[in-house]
Coordinates of C-alpha atoms in Angstrom, one line a residue:
M364 CA -64.0 34.7 70.3
A365 CA -61.2 35.7 73.3
Y366 CA -59.8 32.8 75.4
I367 CA -57.3 33.3 78.4
E368 CA -54.1 29.8 78.4
F369 CA -52.7 29.5 82.4
T370 CA -49.0 29.3 82.4
E371 CA -49.1 29.5 85.6
G372 CA -50.3 27.4 89.0
S373 CA -52.8 25.4 89.4
Y374 CA -54.0 25.5 86.5
A375 CA -50.7 25.9 83.8
G376 CA -51.4 24.6 80.4
Q377 CA -55.1 24.9 80.3
R378 CA -57.3 27.2 77.8
R379 CA -60.5 29.1 78.4
D380 CA -62.4 30.8 76.3
L381 CA -64.5 33.8 77.3
T382 CA -68.0 33.0 76.7
S383 CA -69.8 36.3 79.5
E384 CA -69.0 39.5 80.0
S385 CA -68.2 39.3 83.4
I386 CA -65.3 36.9 84.5
T387 CA -64.6 36.3 88.3
I388 CA -61.8 35.2 89.4
G389 CA -60.9 34.4 93.4
R390 CA -61.0 32.4 96.8
N391 CA -64.4 32.9 96.8
P392 CA -67.0 29.2 96.4
E393 CA -69.0 31.3 93.5
A394 CA -66.4 32.8 91.5
N395 CA -65.9 31.9 88.0
I396 CA -62.0 30.7 88.0
L397 CA -61.9 29.1 92.3
L398 CA -58.4 29.3 92.9
E399 CA -57.2 27.6 95.7
D400 CA -54.1 29.4 96.8
L401 CA -54.1 31.5 100.2
S402 CA -51.9 34.7 98.4
A403 CA -56.0 35.5 96.0
S404 CA -58.1 37.8 97.7
T405 CA -61.7 36.2 97.4
N406 CA -63.1 38.4 95.9
H407 CA -59.5 39.0 93.8
A408 CA -59.8 39.9 89.8
E409 CA -62.2 40.7 87.2
L410 CA -62.8 39.9 83.3
R411 CA -65.2 42.1 82.5
F412 CA -66.1 43.6 78.5
H413 CA -66.3 47.3 78.4
E414 CA -67.3 48.9 74.8
G415 CA -65.7 46.3 72.4
Q416 CA -62.9 45.3 74.9
W417 CA -61.6 43.3 77.4
W418 CA -60.9 45.1 80.5
V419 CA -58.6 43.3 84.1
L420 CA -59.8 44.7 87.2
D421 CA -58.5 44.8 90.8
L422 CA -61.5 44.7 93.5
G423 CA -59.5 45.6 96.6
S424 CA -57.2 42.0 96.5
A425 CA -55.0 41.8 99.2
N426 CA -51.5 41.6 97.7
G427 CA -53.1 42.9 94.5
T428 CA -53.6 42.5 89.6
E429 CA -50.4 42.2 87.9
L430 CA -50.1 43.7 84.0
N431 CA -47.2 42.5 82.5
Q432 CA -45.2 43.4 85.6
E433 CA -47.0 46.0 86.6
P434 CA -49.4 46.7 89.7
I435 CA -53.4 48.0 88.1
E436 CA -56.3 49.1 89.6
S437 CA -57.8 48.2 85.5
A438 CA -56.6 48.0 82.6
A439 CA -57.7 47.5 79.1
L440 CA -56.0 44.7 77.9
N441 CA -54.3 43.3 74.4
S442 CA -53.6 39.8 72.9
G443 CA -50.4 38.7 74.7
D444 CA -50.6 40.9 77.8
I445 CA -49.6 38.9 81.2
V446 CA -51.9 37.9 83.7
T447 CA -50.8 37.5 87.0
I448 CA -52.6 37.7 90.2
G449 CA -51.2 36.2 93.4
L450 CA -49.3 32.8 91.9
T451 CA -52.0 32.3 88.9
S452 CA -50.3 34.2 85.1
F453 CA -51.9 33.1 82.1
I454 CA -52.4 34.6 79.0
F455 CA -54.9 36.7 77.5
Q456 CA -55.9 36.3 73.5
E457 CA -57.9 37.3 71.3
Q458 CA -59.0 34.8 68.2
I459 CA -58.0 36.0 64.8
P460 CA -61.6 35.7 62.2
S461 CA -61.8 32.7 60.3
E462 CA -62.0 33.5 57.1
S463 CA -66.1 32.1 56.2
T464 CA -66.1 35.2 58.9
A465 CA -64.6 37.2 56.6
A466 CA -65.4 39.3 53.6
T467 CA -61.8 39.2 52.6
P468 CA -58.6 37.1 53.7
T469 CA -57.0 39.8 55.5
P470 CA -53.6 39.3 58.1
A471 CA -53.4 38.2 61.9
P472 CA -52.9 42.3 63.8
A473 CA -49.1 40.3 64.9
E474 CA -48.3 39.3 61.1
A475 CA -49.8 42.5 59.5
A476 CA -47.3 43.9 61.7
M477 CA -44.5 42.7 62.1
G478 CA -44.1 41.3 57.9
T479 CA -43.8 37.6 59.3
N480 CA -44.8 34.8 58.1
Q481 CA -46.6 31.9 59.6
S482 CA -43.5 30.0 60.5
E483 CA -42.3 32.9 63.0
L484 CA -45.3 33.2 64.4
A485 CA -45.5 30.1 65.4
L486 CA -42.1 29.6 66.6
V487 CA -42.8 32.8 68.7
E488 CA -45.9 31.5 70.4
K489 CA -43.5 28.3 71.6
M490 CA -41.2 29.8 72.7
K491 CA -42.1 30.0 75.9
V492 CA -42.2 26.1 76.2
L493 CA -38.6 26.6 73.6
T494 CA -37.4 29.3 77.1
E495 CA -38.0 26.5 79.7
R496 CA -36.7 23.8 77.8
I497 CA -33.0 25.8 77.3
R498 CA -32.9 26.4 80.9
A499 CA -33.8 23.1 82.3
E500 CA -30.8 21.7 79.9
V501 CA -28.4 24.6 81.1
G502 CA -29.7 23.9 84.8
K503 CA -28.2 20.2 83.9
V504 CA -24.7 21.3 83.7
I505 CA -24.8 25.1 85.4
V506 CA -27.0 25.6 89.2
G507 CA -28.7 29.2 89.3
Q508 CA -27.6 31.8 88.1
K509 CA -30.9 32.2 86.1
D510 CA -30.5 35.8 84.7
V511 CA -27.0 35.4 83.7
L512 CA -28.9 32.9 81.5
D513 CA -31.2 35.0 80.9
Q514 CA -29.3 37.7 79.0
I515 CA -26.7 36.6 77.5
L516 CA -29.8 34.6 75.4
M517 CA -32.1 38.6 74.9
C518 CA -28.3 39.0 73.7
I519 CA -28.2 36.7 71.0
L520 CA -31.2 36.3 69.9
A521 CA -30.7 40.8 69.9
N522 CA -27.6 39.5 67.2
G523 CA -25.6 41.8 69.9
H524 CA -22.6 40.8 71.8
A525 CA -21.8 40.6 75.9
L526 CA -18.9 41.6 78.8
L527 CA -19.1 38.5 81.6
I528 CA -17.4 40.2 84.9
G529 CA -17.8 37.4 87.3
L530 CA -14.6 36.6 89.7
P531 CA -12.5 33.3 88.3
G532 CA -14.4 29.5 89.5
M533 CA -18.6 31.8 88.3
A534 CA -18.6 28.4 85.5
K535 CA -18.4 31.7 82.7
T536 CA -16.8 29.1 80.4
L537 CA -18.8 26.3 81.5
T538 CA -22.0 28.2 80.5
V539 CA -21.5 29.9 77.2
K540 CA -20.3 25.9 76.2
T541 CA -23.4 24.4 77.9
I542 CA -25.6 27.5 76.0
S543 CA -23.7 26.7 73.0
E544 CA -25.0 22.8 73.1
V545 CA -28.2 23.5 73.1
L546 CA -28.1 26.1 71.0
N547 CA -26.2 23.8 68.5
L548 CA -24.0 26.4 68.3
N549 CA -20.0 26.1 67.1
F550 CA -18.0 27.2 69.9
K551 CA -14.2 28.5 69.8
R552 CA -12.5 29.8 72.8
V553 CA -9.6 32.2 72.9
Q554 CA -7.1 32.7 76.0
F555 CA -6.1 36.5 75.7
T556 CA -3.1 36.7 77.0
P557 CA 0.0 39.7 77.1
D558 CA 1.6 38.7 73.9
L559 CA -1.2 37.1 72.3
M560 CA -1.7 38.9 68.3
P561 CA -4.7 39.7 66.2
G562 CA -3.9 37.0 63.3
D563 CA -3.3 34.0 66.0
I564 CA -7.1 35.6 66.4
I565 CA -8.8 36.1 63.3
G566 CA -6.1 33.7 61.1
T567 CA -3.6 34.3 58.4
D568 CA -1.7 34.0 55.6
V569 CA 1.1 31.0 55.0
L570 CA 3.4 31.0 52.1
E571 CA 3.9 27.6 50.6
T572 CA 3.9 25.0 47.1
N573 CA 1.0 24.7 44.7
K574 CA 1.3 20.8 43.6
S575 CA 0.0 21.3 40.0
T576 CA 1.6 24.6 39.5
G577 CA 5.4 23.9 41.6
E578 CA 4.7 28.3 42.3
K579 CA 4.7 30.2 45.5
E580 CA 1.7 31.4 47.0
F581 CA -0.5 32.4 49.8
R582 CA -3.0 30.1 51.6
F583 CA -5.0 31.9 54.1
I584 CA -5.9 30.4 57.6
K585 CA -8.8 30.6 59.4
G586 CA -7.9 31.5 63.2
P587 CA -11.1 30.4 66.3
I588 CA -12.8 33.6 65.0
F589 CA -14.9 31.5 62.2
C590 CA -17.3 30.3 63.8
N591 CA -20.7 30.9 66.2
L592 CA -20.5 31.4 69.4
L593 CA -16.4 32.3 70.7
L594 CA -15.1 33.3 74.4
A595 CA -12.6 36.2 74.7
D596 CA -11.7 34.7 78.0
E597 CA -9.8 37.5 79.6
I598 CA -9.9 39.3 77.5
N599 CA -7.9 43.5 79.2
R600 CA -5.1 40.3 79.3
T601 CA -3.5 41.2 76.0
P602 CA -2.4 44.8 74.2
P603 CA -5.0 46.9 72.9
K604 CA -3.6 46.4 69.3
T605 CA -5.4 42.7 69.6
Q606 CA -8.2 43.8 71.1
A607 CA -9.2 45.3 68.7
A608 CA -9.2 42.8 66.3
L609 CA -12.2 42.2 67.2
L610 CA -13.3 45.4 66.9
E611 CA -14.5 44.7 63.7
A612 CA -15.8 40.9 63.6
M613 CA -18.6 42.4 66.4
Q614 CA -19.5 44.9 63.8
E615 CA -19.2 43.9 60.8
K616 CA -19.1 40.5 60.6
M617 CA -16.3 39.7 59.6
V618 CA -12.2 39.7 59.2
T619 CA -9.9 41.4 57.1
A620 CA -6.1 40.0 56.5
G621 CA -4.3 41.8 53.9
N622 CA -6.0 43.4 51.2
T623 CA -9.0 40.1 51.2
S624 CA -12.3 40.9 53.4
Y625 CA -14.2 37.1 54.8
K626 CA -17.4 37.2 55.8
L627 CA -18.3 35.3 59.5
A628 CA -20.7 32.0 59.5
E629 CA -24.0 33.0 61.0
P630 CA -25.2 33.9 64.1
F631 CA -22.1 35.3 65.2
F632 CA -21.7 36.4 69.2
V633 CA -19.2 37.3 71.4
L634 CA -18.8 36.8 74.4
A635 CA -15.8 38.2 76.5
T636 CA -15.4 38.4 79.4
Q637 CA -13.7 39.6 82.6
N638 CA -11.5 39.0 86.0
P639 CA -13.0 42.3 88.0
V640 CA -10.9 42.2 91.4
E641 CA -6.9 41.3 89.6
Q642 CA -5.4 44.2 87.2
E643 CA -2.3 43.8 87.7
G644 CA -0.9 43.0 84.7
T645 CA -4.0 44.1 82.6
Y646 CA -5.0 46.7 79.6
P647 CA -8.1 47.9 80.4
L648 CA -10.9 48.2 77.9
P649 CA -11.6 51.5 75.2
E650 CA -14.6 53.7 76.0
A651 CA -15.6 52.4 72.1
Q652 CA -14.8 49.0 72.8
L653 CA -16.9 49.1 75.3
D654 CA -19.6 50.4 73.7
R655 CA -20.3 47.9 71.6
F656 CA -20.5 45.0 73.7
M657 CA -24.4 45.1 73.9
F658 CA -24.7 43.5 77.5
N659 CA -21.9 43.5 80.9
I660 CA -23.6 41.3 82.9
W661 CA -21.7 40.5 86.2
V662 CA -21.6 37.0 87.6
D663 CA -22.8 36.5 91.3
Y664 CA -22.3 34.3 94.3
P665 CA -24.6 30.9 94.4
L666 CA -26.8 31.0 96.8
P667 CA -26.0 28.5 99.9
E668 CA -28.1 26.6 98.3
E669 CA -26.4 26.9 95.0
E670 CA -23.5 26.6 96.0
E671 CA -24.1 22.8 97.9
E672 CA -26.6 21.7 94.6
I673 CA -23.1 22.7 92.9
L674 CA -21.0 20.7 95.3
R675 CA -22.4 17.5 95.3
A676 CA -22.5 17.1 91.2
T677 CA -18.9 19.1 90.4
T678 CA -17.5 16.2 92.9
A679 CA -20.0 12.8 91.2
G680 CA -17.2 12.1 88.9
V681 CA -20.9 12.1 86.6
R682 CA -21.8 15.2 83.9
V683 CA -24.9 15.4 83.0
Q684 CA -24.7 15.7 78.2
P685 CA -26.7 18.6 77.7
Q686 CA -29.9 18.2 74.6
P687 CA -29.4 20.8 71.4
V688 CA -33.4 22.6 71.8
L689 CA -33.0 25.7 69.0
T690 CA -30.7 24.7 65.0
Q691 CA -28.8 27.3 63.9
E692 CA -32.0 28.2 61.5
D693 CA -33.7 28.5 64.9
V694 CA -31.5 31.1 66.4
L695 CA -31.6 33.4 63.0
Q696 CA -35.2 33.2 62.3
L697 CA -35.6 34.7 65.8
Q698 CA -33.0 37.1 65.7
A699 CA -35.4 38.8 62.4
V700 CA -38.4 38.3 63.8
V701 CA -37.2 40.6 67.1
R702 CA -35.7 43.3 64.2
K703 CA -39.9 43.0 63.1
V704 CA -42.3 42.7 66.7
P705 CA -43.4 46.2 67.0
V706 CA -42.5 49.1 69.9
S707 CA -45.3 51.7 71.2
D708 CA -44.5 54.9 70.6
H709 CA -44.8 55.6 74.4
V710 CA -42.5 52.5 74.9
I711 CA -39.8 54.7 72.9
K712 CA -40.2 58.7 74.7
Y713 CA -39.6 56.3 77.9
V714 CA -36.4 55.0 76.4
T715 CA -35.1 58.5 75.9
K716 CA -36.9 59.8 78.4
L717 CA -34.6 57.0 80.0
V718 CA -31.5 57.6 78.3
G719 CA -31.3 61.1 78.4
A720 CA -31.5 61.0 82.4
T721 CA -27.9 59.7 82.7
R722 CA -26.2 62.5 80.5
P723 CA -25.6 65.9 83.2
G724 CA -25.1 68.0 79.7
N725 CA -29.0 67.1 79.3
P726 CA -31.1 70.3 81.5
D727 CA -33.9 68.1 81.9
A728 CA -31.9 64.5 83.8
P729 CA -32.6 64.5 88.0
Q730 CA -30.1 65.8 90.1
L731 CA -28.6 62.7 91.2
T732 CA -27.2 62.5 87.3
K733 CA -26.2 65.8 87.7
T734 CA -24.4 65.2 91.1
Y735 CA -22.7 61.4 90.5
V736 CA -22.2 61.5 86.6
S737 CA -19.5 62.3 84.6
T738 CA -20.6 61.7 81.0
G739 CA -23.7 59.6 80.3
A740 CA -25.3 56.7 76.9
G741 CA -24.9 57.3 74.2
P742 CA -27.7 56.7 71.0
R743 CA -26.6 53.1 71.2
A744 CA -27.8 52.6 75.0
G745 CA -31.2 53.0 73.9
Q746 CA -30.7 50.8 71.2
C747 CA -29.7 48.0 72.9
L748 CA -32.9 48.6 75.4
I749 CA -35.7 48.4 72.9
L750 CA -33.8 45.1 71.1
A751 CA -33.0 44.0 75.2
A752 CA -36.8 43.9 75.1
K753 CA -38.1 43.1 72.2
A754 CA -35.6 39.9 72.7
T755 CA -37.7 39.6 76.1
A756 CA -41.1 39.5 74.7
I757 CA -39.3 36.9 72.3
L758 CA -38.6 34.5 74.2
E759 CA -41.3 34.5 76.3
G760 CA -43.7 33.9 73.8
R761 CA -45.2 38.0 73.6
L762 CA -45.4 39.8 70.0
H763 CA -45.8 42.9 72.2
V764 CA -43.0 45.2 74.5
S765 CA -43.7 46.9 77.9
C766 CA -41.6 49.6 79.6
A767 CA -41.1 46.4 82.2
D768 CA -39.4 44.5 79.6
I769 CA -36.7 48.1 80.0
R770 CA -36.5 48.5 82.4
R771 CA -34.9 44.7 83.4
A772 CA -33.3 45.2 80.8
A773 CA -31.9 48.6 81.6
P774 CA -29.1 47.0 84.5
P775 CA -27.6 45.2 81.8
V776 CA -27.5 48.0 79.2
L777 CA -26.8 51.5 80.9
R778 CA -24.4 50.1 84.2
H779 CA -20.5 49.5 81.5
R780 CA -22.0 53.8 79.2
I781 CA -21.7 55.6 82.7
M782 CA -19.6 56.9 84.4
T783 CA -19.3 57.7 88.1
N784 CA -17.3 61.2 89.4
F785 CA -15.2 61.3 92.3
A786 CA -18.5 62.2 94.5
A787 CA -19.7 58.9 93.4
D788 CA -16.9 57.5 94.4
S789 CA -15.8 59.0 97.8
E790 CA -19.9 57.9 98.8
G791 CA -18.8 53.8 97.7
L792 CA -21.7 54.5 94.2
S793 CA -21.3 52.3 91.7
T794 CA -22.8 53.3 88.2
L795 CA -25.2 49.2 89.1
D796 CA -26.6 51.9 91.8
I797 CA -27.1 55.7 89.6
V798 CA -29.4 53.3 87.5
K799 CA -31.0 51.3 89.9
K800 CA -32.3 55.0 91.6
L801 CA -33.0 56.9 87.6
L802 CA -35.5 54.2 87.2
A803 CA -36.5 54.3 90.9
E804 CA -37.0 57.8 89.2
V805 CA -37.4 58.5 86.4
K806 CA -41.6 58.2 85.9
E807 CA -43.0 56.9 82.1
P808 CA -44.3 59.2 79.8
D809 CA -47.4 60.9 81.3
A810 CA -50.1 62.3 78.5
D811 CA -48.4 65.4 78.3
A812 CA -45.5 63.4 76.3
Y813 CA -48.5 64.1 73.5
P814 CA -49.1 65.6 71.4
A815 CA -52.6 67.5 71.5
T816 CA -53.8 68.2 68.2
K817 CA -53.5 63.8 69.2
P818 CA -57.2 62.1 69.5
A819 CA -57.6 60.3 71.6
T820 CA -59.2 56.9 71.9
G821 CA -60.4 57.8 75.2
K822 CA -60.2 54.2 76.7
T823 CA -57.4 55.3 79.7
A824 CA -59.8 58.0 80.6
I825 CA -62.9 55.2 81.1
K826 CA -64.3 54.3 84.4
L827 CA -65.8 51.1 85.3
N828 CA -67.2 50.6 88.2
Q829 CA -65.4 47.9 89.9
K830 CA -67.5 45.3 92.1
K831 CA -66.5 45.1 95.6

């Protein structure tokens, strides 16, 4: 039997079994699910069982019905889909048949598709609650900056690295340190300066005398890079030779000193900060190294009410200590699960189309790209988009990826992988402006994008008679 689990609204935390073939939702006193929400219509939406599958239908409501953050009129439901009606949200789930009703025991569909075990599935199911707890614990120290926190968490789960850009005094260092405490990760900070050497980061060999034999021998002293979460503060303050010392660690998760390679502990995550205003005496990161950062995260000014809270909390002399929510083992397990989350051909085609639209040499690229872009994103951008979307799904306790997840990850993934030309600079268009315009212009693949020989399921062609 299918059921819905409410996550937002007055029914949050409650579960409702779908025992009839039609469930009406709205402010109508006769509705099966009565909403006391003025943003919901009297007869807002309906859940209907049609030809072996559950559907959600919008009944001509004033504010519309959303499925996975996309407005819909009618759509088929799959396990894990999130339906939003006004201030109310719920997750649709189909129960797995018990062993007593099946001829032979079969794995759950999600488990069969992902190859996950029961402990991994259980961790994913409770991640929506754990994500809220992480936000709450970080919120004890950091006011606002929800998008920054979510993007850092997405990077960590996707096993990537991030470049954090913001003006001084925006609590970048404190944010990273707080996240490391909440995730129970070993945190180290390196202040990059013009005289910093590679050995100051990865470590160095020192010559010493062996007390037992009296012979001279080299001993490697590990640098601060041997940690779980490394904050490379003001990375553009140091010369390219030292910047390059991070490349091997970021890509291979190991460092080499002399003729010996040393494996880094897992998980390992580099978060580098950069001041966007001060450019004198800096060494801009080369494009190859920029591309190795999965996300380019922008830390903006807080809202006025958030700034009032910051001033009130930080001048009182009391610092709240956040409590750990996850362990290192949990983070490693979630990183493994992210790779197993299935992605539909529809999402992959959309990512390919979106990344291709950033390349001015692509004949299918929009005129916007050909006018304002000199260099587009490479294949790594598509990989990062899909991994970030998978991490988003896991953070929300879902086992499926939608195009909405891709659009959410696009700005931090693409903003540092697109190079604008003089025309864009003269008109004051940033790479973020280009990405936003592309997201509005590039549509999801339609039926023409799929081979004509592929048998149709008929689900998307069903026309349901909606009740008004």
